[in-house]
PDB file of N, CA and C in Angstrom:
ATOM      1  N   MET H1311     173.909  69.462 291.488  1.00  0.00           N
ATOM      2  CA  MET H1311     175.275  69.305 291.841  1.00  0.00           C
ATOM      3  C   MET H1311     175.513  69.985 293.194  1.00  0.00           C
ATOM      4  N   LEU H1312     176.238  69.321 294.088  1.00  0.00           N
ATOM      5  CA  LEU H1312     176.544  69.859 295.409  1.00  0.00           C
ATOM      6  C   LEU H1312     177.978  70.383 295.392  1.00  0.00           C
ATOM      7  N   VAL H1313     178.166  71.648 295.777  1.00  0.00           N
ATOM      8  CA  VAL H1313     179.469  72.302 295.693  1.00  0.00           C
ATOM      9  C   VAL H1313     179.840  72.871 297.058  1.00  0.00           C
ATOM     10  N   LEU H1314     181.083  72.613 297.486  1.00  0.00           N
ATOM     11  CA  LEU H1314     181.613  73.195 298.721  1.00  0.00           C
ATOM     12  C   LEU H1314     182.152  74.580 298.397  1.00  0.00           C
ATOM     13  N   LEU H1315     181.683  75.583 299.132  1.00  0.00           N
ATOM     14  CA  LEU H1315     182.138  76.951 298.897  1.00  0.00           C
ATOM     15  C   LEU H1315     183.391  77.251 299.707  1.00  0.00           C
ATOM     16  N   GLY H1316     184.278  78.028 299.124  1.00  0.00           N
ATOM     17  CA  GLY H1316     185.462  78.504 299.821  1.00  0.00           C
ATOM     18  C   GLY H1316     185.151  79.804 300.543  1.00  0.00           C
ATOM     19  N   PRO H1317     186.081  80.262 301.392  1.00  0.00           N
ATOM     20  CA  PRO H1317     185.850  81.488 302.165  1.00  0.00           C
ATOM     21  C   PRO H1317     185.508  82.715 301.303  1.00  0.00           C
ATOM     22  N   GLU H1318     186.182  82.875 300.179  1.00  0.00           N
ATOM     23  CA  GLU H1318     185.913  84.034 299.330  1.00  0.00           C
ATOM     24  C   GLU H1318     184.513  83.969 298.723  1.00  0.00           C
ATOM     25  N   GLN H1319     184.100  82.780 298.312  1.00  0.00           N
ATOM     26  CA  GLN H1319     182.758  82.611 297.750  1.00  0.00           C
ATOM     27  C   GLN H1319     181.688  82.871 298.809  1.00  0.00           C
ATOM     28  N   ILE H1320     181.954  82.416 300.032  1.00  0.00           N
ATOM     29  CA  ILE H1320     181.005  82.650 301.130  1.00  0.00           C
ATOM     30  C   ILE H1320     180.875  84.143 301.405  1.00  0.00           C
ATOM     31  N   ALA H1321     182.012  84.830 301.493  1.00  0.00           N
ATOM     32  CA  ALA H1321     181.993  86.270 301.767  1.00  0.00           C
ATOM     33  C   ALA H1321     181.264  87.032 300.665  1.00  0.00           C
ATOM     34  N   ASN H1322     181.488  86.649 299.418  1.00  0.00           N
ATOM     35  CA  ASN H1322     180.853  87.347 298.295  1.00  0.00           C
ATOM     36  C   ASN H1322     179.358  87.058 298.190  1.00  0.00           C
ATOM     37  N   SER H1323     178.904  85.928 298.732  1.00  0.00           N
ATOM     38  CA  SER H1323     177.493  85.529 298.632  1.00  0.00           C
ATOM     39  C   SER H1323     176.784  85.567 299.975  1.00  0.00           C
ATOM     40  N   TRP H1324     177.360  86.222 300.969  1.00  0.00           N
ATOM     41  CA  TRP H1324     176.807  86.187 302.326  1.00  0.00           C
ATOM     42  C   TRP H1324     175.391  86.748 302.390  1.00  0.00           C
ATOM     43  N   ASP H1325     175.031  87.690 301.527  1.00  0.00           N
ATOM     44  CA  ASP H1325     173.676  88.251 301.565  1.00  0.00           C
ATOM     45  C   ASP H1325     172.630  87.179 301.272  1.00  0.00           C
ATOM     46  N   VAL H1326     172.926  86.218 300.417  1.00  0.00           N
ATOM     47  CA  VAL H1326     172.002  85.117 300.121  1.00  0.00           C
ATOM     48  C   VAL H1326     172.176  83.985 301.137  1.00  0.00           C
ATOM     49  N   ILE H1327     173.420  83.616 301.403  1.00  0.00           N
ATOM     50  CA  ILE H1327     173.719  82.493 302.303  1.00  0.00           C
ATOM     51  C   ILE H1327     173.254  82.795 303.723  1.00  0.00           C
ATOM     52  N   GLY H1328     173.536  83.995 304.205  1.00  0.00           N
ATOM     53  CA  GLY H1328     173.151  84.376 305.563  1.00  0.00           C
ATOM     54  C   GLY H1328     171.655  84.309 305.787  1.00  0.00           C
ATOM     55  N   VAL H1329     170.886  84.766 304.815  1.00  0.00           N
ATOM     56  CA  VAL H1329     169.421  84.714 304.914  1.00  0.00           C
ATOM     57  C   VAL H1329     168.951  83.264 304.919  1.00  0.00           C
ATOM     58  N   ALA H1330     169.536  82.434 304.051  1.00  0.00           N
ATOM     59  CA  ALA H1330     169.148  81.015 303.985  1.00  0.00           C
ATOM     60  C   ALA H1330     169.431  80.305 305.304  1.00  0.00           C
ATOM     61  N   ILE H1331     170.575  80.598 305.910  1.00  0.00           N
ATOM     62  CA  ILE H1331     170.926  79.986 307.197  1.00  0.00           C
ATOM     63  C   ILE H1331     169.955  80.447 308.281  1.00  0.00           C
ATOM     64  N   LYS H1332     169.715  81.746 308.342  1.00  0.00           N
ATOM     65  CA  LYS H1332     168.832  82.295 309.378  1.00  0.00           C
ATOM     66  C   LYS H1332     167.414  81.734 309.269  1.00  0.00           C
ATOM     67  N   GLU H1333     166.919  81.580 308.053  1.00  0.00           N
ATOM     68  CA  GLU H1333     165.570  81.053 307.853  1.00  0.00           C
ATOM     69  C   GLU H1333     165.475  79.561 308.186  1.00  0.00           C
ATOM     70  N   ALA H1334     166.602  78.857 308.146  1.00  0.00           N
ATOM     71  CA  ALA H1334     166.593  77.417 308.423  1.00  0.00           C
ATOM     72  C   ALA H1334     166.691  77.099 309.915  1.00  0.00           C
ATOM     73  N   LEU H1335     167.003  78.098 310.718  1.00  0.00           N
ATOM     74  CA  LEU H1335     167.125  77.856 312.156  1.00  0.00           C
ATOM     75  C   LEU H1335     165.758  77.565 312.759  1.00  0.00           C
ATOM     76  N   PRO H1336     165.697  76.692 313.759  1.00  0.00           N
ATOM     77  CA  PRO H1336     164.401  76.353 314.360  1.00  0.00           C
ATOM     78  C   PRO H1336     163.755  77.555 315.041  1.00  0.00           C
ATOM     79  N   PRO H1337     162.418  77.557 315.120  1.00  0.00           N
ATOM     80  CA  PRO H1337     161.706  78.697 315.704  1.00  0.00           C
ATOM     81  C   PRO H1337     162.138  79.049 317.123  1.00  0.00           C
ATOM     82  N   ILE H1338     162.587  78.059 317.888  1.00  0.00           N
ATOM     83  CA  ILE H1338     162.992  78.340 319.271  1.00  0.00           C
ATOM     84  C   ILE H1338     164.169  79.312 319.321  1.00  0.00           C
ATOM     85  N   THR H1339     164.962  79.357 318.261  1.00  0.00           N
ATOM     86  CA  THR H1339     166.108  80.266 318.258  1.00  0.00           C
ATOM     87  C   THR H1339     165.685  81.716 318.051  1.00  0.00           C
ATOM     88  N   SER H1340     164.448  81.945 317.617  1.00  0.00           N
ATOM     89  CA  SER H1340     164.008  83.324 317.412  1.00  0.00           C
ATOM     90  C   SER H1340     163.900  84.070 318.739  1.00  0.00           C
ATOM     91  N   SER H1341     163.711  83.335 319.836  1.00  0.00           N
ATOM     92  CA  SER H1341     163.652  83.993 321.135  1.00  0.00           C
ATOM     93  C   SER H1341     165.057  84.311 321.648  1.00  0.00           C
ATOM     94  N   LYS H1342     166.051  83.626 321.102  1.00  0.00           N
ATOM     95  CA  LYS H1342     167.445  83.904 321.451  1.00  0.00           C
ATOM     96  C   LYS H1342     168.061  84.703 320.319  1.00  0.00           C
ATOM     97  N   LYS H1343     169.055  85.472 320.662  1.00  0.00           N
ATOM     98  CA  LYS H1343     169.775  86.203 319.634  1.00  0.00           C
ATOM     99  C   LYS H1343     170.837  85.276 319.060  1.00  0.00           C
ATOM    100  N   ILE H1344     170.713  84.938 317.795  1.00  0.00           N
ATOM    101  CA  ILE H1344     171.726  84.157 317.112  1.00  0.00           C
ATOM    102  C   ILE H1344     172.688  85.153 316.469  1.00  0.00           C
ATOM    103  N   ASP H1345     173.956  85.045 316.819  1.00  0.00           N
ATOM    104  CA  ASP H1345     174.954  85.954 316.274  1.00  0.00           C
ATOM    105  C   ASP H1345     175.416  85.410 314.924  1.00  0.00           C
ATOM    106  N   MET H1346     174.872  85.968 313.867  1.00  0.00           N
ATOM    107  CA  MET H1346     175.216  85.518 312.527  1.00  0.00           C
ATOM    108  C   MET H1346     176.677  85.798 312.206  1.00  0.00           C
ATOM    109  N   ASN H1347     177.275  86.779 312.880  1.00  0.00           N
ATOM    110  CA  ASN H1347     178.699  87.054 312.668  1.00  0.00           C
ATOM    111  C   ASN H1347     179.565  85.897 313.163  1.00  0.00           C
ATOM    112  N   LYS H1348     179.129  85.221 314.228  1.00  0.00           N
ATOM    113  CA  LYS H1348     179.881  84.067 314.723  1.00  0.00           C
ATOM    114  C   LYS H1348     179.779  82.900 313.747  1.00  0.00           C
ATOM    115  N   ILE H1349     178.616  82.732 313.132  1.00  0.00           N
ATOM    116  CA  ILE H1349     178.459  81.694 312.124  1.00  0.00           C
ATOM    117  C   ILE H1349     179.340  82.024 310.922  1.00  0.00           C
ATOM    118  N   LEU H1350     179.327  83.273 310.494  1.00  0.00           N
ATOM    119  CA  LEU H1350     180.177  83.701 309.382  1.00  0.00           C
ATOM    120  C   LEU H1350     181.648  83.485 309.716  1.00  0.00           C
ATOM    121  N   GLU H1351     182.045  83.803 310.938  1.00  0.00           N
ATOM    122  CA  GLU H1351     183.432  83.613 311.368  1.00  0.00           C
ATOM    123  C   GLU H1351     183.835  82.132 311.282  1.00  0.00           C
ATOM    124  N   LYS H1352     182.942  81.245 311.718  1.00  0.00           N
ATOM    125  CA  LYS H1352     183.220  79.804 311.630  1.00  0.00           C
ATOM    126  C   LYS H1352     183.334  79.345 310.182  1.00  0.00           C
ATOM    127  N   LEU H1353     182.471  79.861 309.330  1.00  0.00           N
ATOM    128  CA  LEU H1353     182.509  79.496 307.917  1.00  0.00           C
ATOM    129  C   LEU H1353     183.794  79.996 307.256  1.00  0.00           C
ATOM    130  N   LEU H1354     184.157  81.229 307.519  1.00  0.00           N
ATOM    131  CA  LEU H1354     185.363  81.791 306.912  1.00  0.00           C
ATOM    132  C   LEU H1354     186.636  81.169 307.466  1.00  0.00           C
ATOM    133  N   GLY H1355     186.576  80.713 308.726  1.00  0.00           N
ATOM    134  CA  GLY H1355     187.743  80.092 309.362  1.00  0.00           C
ATOM    135  C   GLY H1355     187.881  78.602 309.079  1.00  0.00           C
ATOM    136  N   GLY H1356     186.898  78.026 308.389  1.00  0.00           N
ATOM    137  CA  GLY H1356     186.975  76.621 308.036  1.00  0.00           C
ATOM    138  C   GLY H1356     186.491  75.655 309.106  1.00  0.00           C
ATOM    139  N   ARG H1357     185.959  76.164 310.208  1.00  0.00           N
ATOM    140  CA  ARG H1357     185.432  75.277 311.259  1.00  0.00           C
ATOM    141  C   ARG H1357     184.042  74.771 310.916  1.00  0.00           C
ATOM    142  N   MET H1358     183.368  75.470 310.001  1.00  0.00           N
ATOM    143  CA  MET H1358     182.051  75.068 309.512  1.00  0.00           C
ATOM    144  C   MET H1358     182.129  75.137 307.995  1.00  0.00           C
ATOM    145  N   CYS H1359     181.385  74.259 307.303  1.00  0.00           N
ATOM    146  CA  CYS H1359     181.392  74.229 305.838  1.00  0.00           C
ATOM    147  C   CYS H1359     180.048  74.658 305.292  1.00  0.00           C
ATOM    148  N   CYS H1360     180.086  75.301 304.147  1.00  0.00           N
ATOM    149  CA  CYS H1360     178.871  75.707 303.462  1.00  0.00           C
ATOM    150  C   CYS H1360     178.856  75.038 302.086  1.00  0.00           C
ATOM    151  N   TRP H1361     177.769  74.352 301.824  1.00  0.00           N
ATOM    152  CA  TRP H1361     177.565  73.659 300.563  1.00  0.00           C
ATOM    153  C   TRP H1361     176.369  74.280 299.869  1.00  0.00           C
ATOM    154  N   VAL H1362     176.417  74.360 298.549  1.00  0.00           N
ATOM    155  CA  VAL H1362     175.256  74.812 297.795  1.00  0.00           C
ATOM    156  C   VAL H1362     174.930  73.776 296.725  1.00  0.00           C
ATOM    157  N   SER H1363     173.662  73.643 296.465  1.00  0.00           N
ATOM    158  CA  SER H1363     173.187  72.767 295.408  1.00  0.00           C
ATOM    159  C   SER H1363     172.733  73.647 294.256  1.00  0.00           C
ATOM    160  N   THR H1364     173.134  73.274 293.052  1.00  0.00           N
ATOM    161  CA  THR H1364     172.717  74.023 291.873  1.00  0.00           C
ATOM    162  C   THR H1364     172.108  73.068 290.851  1.00  0.00           C
ATOM    163  N   LYS H1365     171.301  73.621 289.974  1.00  0.00           N
ATOM    164  CA  LYS H1365     170.655  72.839 288.919  1.00  0.00           C
ATOM    165  C   LYS H1365     171.320  73.157 287.585  1.00  0.00           C
ATOM    166  N   ASN H1366     171.617  72.137 286.829  1.00  0.00           N
ATOM    167  CA  ASN H1366     172.108  72.300 285.453  1.00  0.00           C
ATOM    168  C   ASN H1366     173.302  73.256 285.354  1.00  0.00           C
ATOM    169  N   ASN H1367     174.235  73.134 286.287  1.00  0.00           N
ATOM    170  CA  ASN H1367     175.442  73.975 286.307  1.00  0.00           C
ATOM    171  C   ASN H1367     175.146  75.467 286.365  1.00  0.00           C
ATOM    172  N   ASN H1368     173.991  75.813 286.891  1.00  0.00           N
ATOM    173  CA  ASN H1368     173.619  77.207 287.077  1.00  0.00           C
ATOM    174  C   ASN H1368     174.397  77.756 288.270  1.00  0.00           C
ATOM    175  N   THR H1369     174.658  79.043 288.293  1.00  0.00           N
ATOM    176  CA  THR H1369     175.399  79.621 289.410  1.00  0.00           C
ATOM    177  C   THR H1369     174.495  79.988 290.581  1.00  0.00           C
ATOM    178  N   TRP H1370     173.182  80.083 290.354  1.00  0.00           N
ATOM    179  CA  TRP H1370     172.266  80.441 291.435  1.00  0.00           C
ATOM    180  C   TRP H1370     171.949  79.192 292.255  1.00  0.00           C
ATOM    181  N   PRO H1371     172.134  79.225 293.591  1.00  0.00           N
ATOM    182  CA  PRO H1371     171.893  78.032 294.402  1.00  0.00           C
ATOM    183  C   PRO H1371     170.410  77.691 294.531  1.00  0.00           C
ATOM    184  N   THR H1372     170.131  76.386 294.572  1.00  0.00           N
ATOM    185  CA  THR H1372     168.766  75.925 294.814  1.00  0.00           C
ATOM    186  C   THR H1372     168.589  75.512 296.269  1.00  0.00           C
ATOM    187  N   ALA H1373     169.718  75.259 296.954  1.00  0.00           N
ATOM    188  CA  ALA H1373     169.683  74.899 298.373  1.00  0.00           C
ATOM    189  C   ALA H1373     171.017  75.268 299.015  1.00  0.00           C
ATOM    190  N   VAL H1374     170.969  75.548 300.319  1.00  0.00           N
ATOM    191  CA  VAL H1374     172.173  75.868 301.091  1.00  0.00           C
ATOM    192  C   VAL H1374     172.214  74.935 302.293  1.00  0.00           C
ATOM    193  N   LEU H1375     173.373  74.330 302.519  1.00  0.00           N
ATOM    194  CA  LEU H1375     173.584  73.370 303.605  1.00  0.00           C
ATOM    195  C   LEU H1375     174.824  73.790 304.375  1.00  0.00           C
ATOM    196  N   THR H1376     174.737  73.820 305.701  1.00  0.00           N
ATOM    197  CA  THR H1376     175.925  74.086 306.506  1.00  0.00           C
ATOM    198  C   THR H1376     176.183  72.878 307.406  1.00  0.00           C
ATOM    199  N   THR H1377     177.458  72.520 307.514  1.00  0.00           N
ATOM    200  CA  THR H1377     177.856  71.360 308.312  1.00  0.00           C
ATOM    201  C   THR H1377     179.036  71.731 309.199  1.00  0.00           C
ATOM    202  N   GLU H1378     179.207  70.924 310.239  1.00  0.00           N
ATOM    203  CA  GLU H1378     180.340  71.101 311.149  1.00  0.00           C
ATOM    204  C   GLU H1378     180.734  69.728 311.687  1.00  0.00           C
ATOM    205  N   ILE H1379     182.030  69.483 311.790  1.00  0.00           N
ATOM    206  CA  ILE H1379     182.520  68.245 312.387  1.00  0.00           C
ATOM    207  C   ILE H1379     182.731  68.511 313.876  1.00  0.00           C
ATOM    208  N   LEU H1380     182.041  67.731 314.713  1.00  0.00           N
ATOM    209  CA  LEU H1380     182.184  67.854 316.164  1.00  0.00           C
ATOM    210  C   LEU H1380     183.090  66.730 316.650  1.00  0.00           C
ATOM    211  N   GLU H1381     184.042  67.077 317.494  1.00  0.00           N
ATOM    212  CA  GLU H1381     184.972  66.088 318.044  1.00  0.00           C
ATOM    213  C   GLU H1381     184.540  65.747 319.459  1.00  0.00           C
ATOM    214  N   GLY H1382     184.465  64.437 319.739  1.00  0.00           N
ATOM    215  CA  GLY H1382     184.091  63.991 321.078  1.00  0.00           C
ATOM    216  C   GLY H1382     185.194  64.302 322.083  1.00  0.00           C
ATOM    217  N   TYR H1383     184.805  64.593 323.281  1.00  0.00           N
ATOM    218  CA  TYR H1383     185.778  64.883 324.332  1.00  0.00           C
ATOM    219  C   TYR H1383     186.264  63.572 324.924  1.00  0.00           C
ATOM    220  N   GLY H1384     187.561  63.358 324.873  1.00  0.00           N
ATOM    221  CA  GLY H1384     188.132  62.164 325.489  1.00  0.00           C
ATOM    222  C   GLY H1384     188.221  60.971 324.568  1.00  0.00           C
ATOM    223  N   ASP H1385     187.155  60.675 323.805  1.00  0.00           N
ATOM    224  CA  ASP H1385     187.181  59.479 322.963  1.00  0.00           C
ATOM    225  C   ASP H1385     187.621  59.774 321.532  1.00  0.00           C
ATOM    226  N   GLY H1386     187.663  61.029 321.130  1.00  0.00           N
ATOM    227  CA  GLY H1386     188.118  61.406 319.800  1.00  0.00           C
ATOM    228  C   GLY H1386     187.141  61.067 318.676  1.00  0.00           C
ATOM    229  N   GLN H1387     185.951  60.617 319.017  1.00  0.00           N
ATOM    230  CA  GLN H1387     184.967  60.282 317.993  1.00  0.00           C
ATOM    231  C   GLN H1387     184.473  61.555 317.311  1.00  0.00           C
ATOM    232  N   ARG H1388     184.359  61.492 315.997  1.00  0.00           N
ATOM    233  CA  ARG H1388     183.915  62.647 315.227  1.00  0.00           C
ATOM    234  C   ARG H1388     182.485  62.415 314.728  1.00  0.00           C
ATOM    235  N   THR H1389     181.703  63.497 314.771  1.00  0.00           N
ATOM    236  CA  THR H1389     180.301  63.438 314.360  1.00  0.00           C
ATOM    237  C   THR H1389     180.039  64.569 313.373  1.00  0.00           C
ATOM    238  N   LEU H1390     179.302  64.263 312.315  1.00  0.00           N
ATOM    239  CA  LEU H1390     178.924  65.296 311.364  1.00  0.00           C
ATOM    240  C   LEU H1390     177.613  65.932 311.826  1.00  0.00           C
ATOM    241  N   LEU H1391     177.651  67.223 312.058  1.00  0.00           N
ATOM    242  CA  LEU H1391     176.459  67.984 312.430  1.00  0.00           C
ATOM    243  C   LEU H1391     175.963  68.716 311.190  1.00  0.00           C
ATOM    244  N   ILE H1392     174.748  68.432 310.784  1.00  0.00           N
ATOM    245  CA  ILE H1392     174.115  69.228 309.733  1.00  0.00           C
ATOM    246  C   ILE H1392     173.436  70.375 310.465  1.00  0.00           C
ATOM    247  N   TYR H1393     174.050  71.553 310.394  1.00  0.00           N
ATOM    248  CA  TYR H1393     173.585  72.697 311.165  1.00  0.00           C
ATOM    249  C   TYR H1393     172.310  73.282 310.558  1.00  0.00           C
ATOM    250  N   THR H1394     172.340  73.549 309.251  1.00  0.00           N
ATOM    251  CA  THR H1394     171.148  74.040 308.573  1.00  0.00           C
ATOM    252  C   THR H1394     171.043  73.443 307.180  1.00  0.00           C
ATOM    253  N   LEU H1395     169.829  73.374 306.697  1.00  0.00           N
ATOM    254  CA  LEU H1395     169.543  72.965 305.323  1.00  0.00           C
ATOM    255  C   LEU H1395     168.317  73.732 304.886  1.00  0.00           C
ATOM    256  N   SER H1396     168.458  74.494 303.827  1.00  0.00           N
ATOM    257  CA  SER H1396     167.296  75.253 303.364  1.00  0.00           C
ATOM    258  C   SER H1396     167.236  75.263 301.840  1.00  0.00           C
ATOM    259  N   ALA H1397     166.025  75.150 301.336  1.00  0.00           N
ATOM    260  CA  ALA H1397     165.787  75.210 299.889  1.00  0.00           C
ATOM    261  C   ALA H1397     165.529  76.659 299.495  1.00  0.00           C
ATOM    262  N   ILE H1398     166.153  77.073 298.440  1.00  0.00           N
ATOM    263  CA  ILE H1398     165.937  78.426 297.926  1.00  0.00           C
ATOM    264  C   ILE H1398     164.969  78.370 296.741  1.00  0.00           C
ATOM    265  N   ASP H1399     165.177  77.378 295.886  1.00  0.00           N
ATOM    266  CA  ASP H1399     164.338  77.194 294.714  1.00  0.00           C
ATOM    267  C   ASP H1399     163.534  75.927 294.893  1.00  0.00           C
ATOM    268  N   LYS H1400     162.260  76.052 295.138  1.00  0.00           N
ATOM    269  CA  LYS H1400     161.430  74.883 295.400  1.00  0.00           C
ATOM    270  C   LYS H1400     161.283  74.100 294.129  1.00  0.00           C
TER     271      LYS H1400
END
Protein backbone atom coordinates (compact mmCIF):
# COMPACT_ATOMS: atom_id res chain seq x y z
CA MET A 1 0.00 0.00 0.00
CA LEU A 2 1.32 3.47 -0.92
CA VAL A 3 0.61 6.18 1.68
CA LEU A 4 1.20 9.95 1.49
CA LEU A 5 2.72 11.20 4.74
CA GLY A 6 1.66 14.45 6.37
CA PRO A 7 4.08 16.96 7.91
CA GLU A 8 3.70 15.55 11.43
CA GLN A 9 4.35 11.99 10.26
CA ILE A 10 7.42 13.15 8.32
CA ALA A 11 8.80 15.01 11.34
CA ASN A 12 8.22 12.03 13.64
CA SER A 13 9.86 9.58 11.19
CA TRP A 14 12.66 11.82 9.87
CA ASP A 15 15.39 9.56 11.30
CA VAL A 16 14.28 6.76 8.93
CA ILE A 17 13.03 8.92 6.04
CA GLY A 18 16.09 11.19 6.00
CA VAL A 19 18.48 8.24 5.77
CA ALA A 20 16.40 6.65 2.98
CA ILE A 21 16.43 9.90 0.99
CA LYS A 22 20.16 10.45 1.48
CA GLU A 23 21.00 6.89 0.42
CA ALA A 24 18.87 7.24 -2.74
CA LEU A 25 20.74 10.30 -3.99
CA PRO A 26 23.11 9.65 -6.91
CA PRO A 27 26.82 9.22 -6.13
CA ILE A 28 27.70 12.51 -7.82
CA THR A 29 25.91 14.35 -5.01
CA SER A 30 28.35 12.94 -2.46
CA SER A 31 30.94 15.43 -3.71
CA LYS A 32 28.44 18.24 -3.11
CA LYS A 33 26.94 19.04 0.22
CA ILE A 34 23.24 18.21 0.08
CA ASP A 35 21.41 20.21 2.72
CA MET A 36 18.98 17.69 4.16
CA ASN A 37 17.38 20.50 6.18
CA LYS A 38 16.26 22.13 2.92
CA ILE A 39 14.70 18.86 1.79
CA LEU A 40 12.98 18.54 5.17
CA GLU A 41 11.76 22.15 4.88
CA LYS A 42 10.24 21.40 1.45
CA LEU A 43 8.57 18.26 2.77
CA LEU A 44 7.14 20.00 5.83
CA GLY A 45 6.01 22.99 3.75
CA GLY A 46 4.18 20.83 1.24
CA ARG A 47 6.36 21.73 -1.76
CA MET A 48 7.65 18.15 -1.87
CA CYS A 49 5.71 14.97 -1.01
CA CYS A 50 6.87 11.88 0.82
CA TRP A 51 5.22 8.54 0.14
CA VAL A 52 5.86 5.26 1.92
CA SER A 53 5.03 1.76 0.83
CA THR A 54 4.03 -0.77 3.46
CA LYS A 55 3.29 -4.49 3.38
CA ASN A 56 0.14 -6.01 4.86
CA ASN A 57 -0.90 -2.78 6.63
CA ASN A 58 2.31 -2.84 8.63
CA THR A 59 3.49 0.51 9.99
CA TRP A 60 7.15 -0.07 9.06
CA PRO A 61 7.88 1.25 5.52
CA THR A 62 9.27 -1.05 2.84
CA ALA A 63 10.08 1.85 0.50
CA VAL A 64 10.29 5.66 0.60
CA LEU A 65 9.49 7.86 -2.41
CA THR A 66 9.79 11.64 -2.64
CA THR A 67 8.14 13.67 -5.40
CA GLU A 68 7.84 17.30 -6.40
CA ILE A 69 5.64 19.07 -8.95
CA LEU A 70 7.74 21.39 -11.13
CA GLU A 71 6.00 24.26 -12.91
CA GLY A 72 7.26 25.33 -16.32
CA TYR A 73 8.28 28.94 -16.71
CA GLY A 74 5.99 30.81 -19.06
CA ASP A 75 4.00 27.85 -20.38
CA GLY A 76 2.55 26.68 -17.05
CA GLN A 77 3.21 23.03 -17.85
CA ARG A 78 3.56 20.86 -14.76
CA THR A 79 5.97 17.94 -14.47
CA LEU A 80 6.18 15.28 -11.78
CA LEU A 81 9.74 14.88 -10.52
CA ILE A 82 10.49 11.65 -8.71
CA TYR A 83 13.28 12.99 -6.53
CA THR A 84 14.20 9.79 -4.70
CA LEU A 85 13.03 6.20 -4.44
CA SER A 86 14.61 3.76 -2.06
CA ALA A 87 13.75 0.29 -0.80
CA ILE A 88 14.10 -0.31 2.90
CA ASP A 89 12.88 -3.90 3.00
CA LYS A 90 14.17 -5.90 0.07
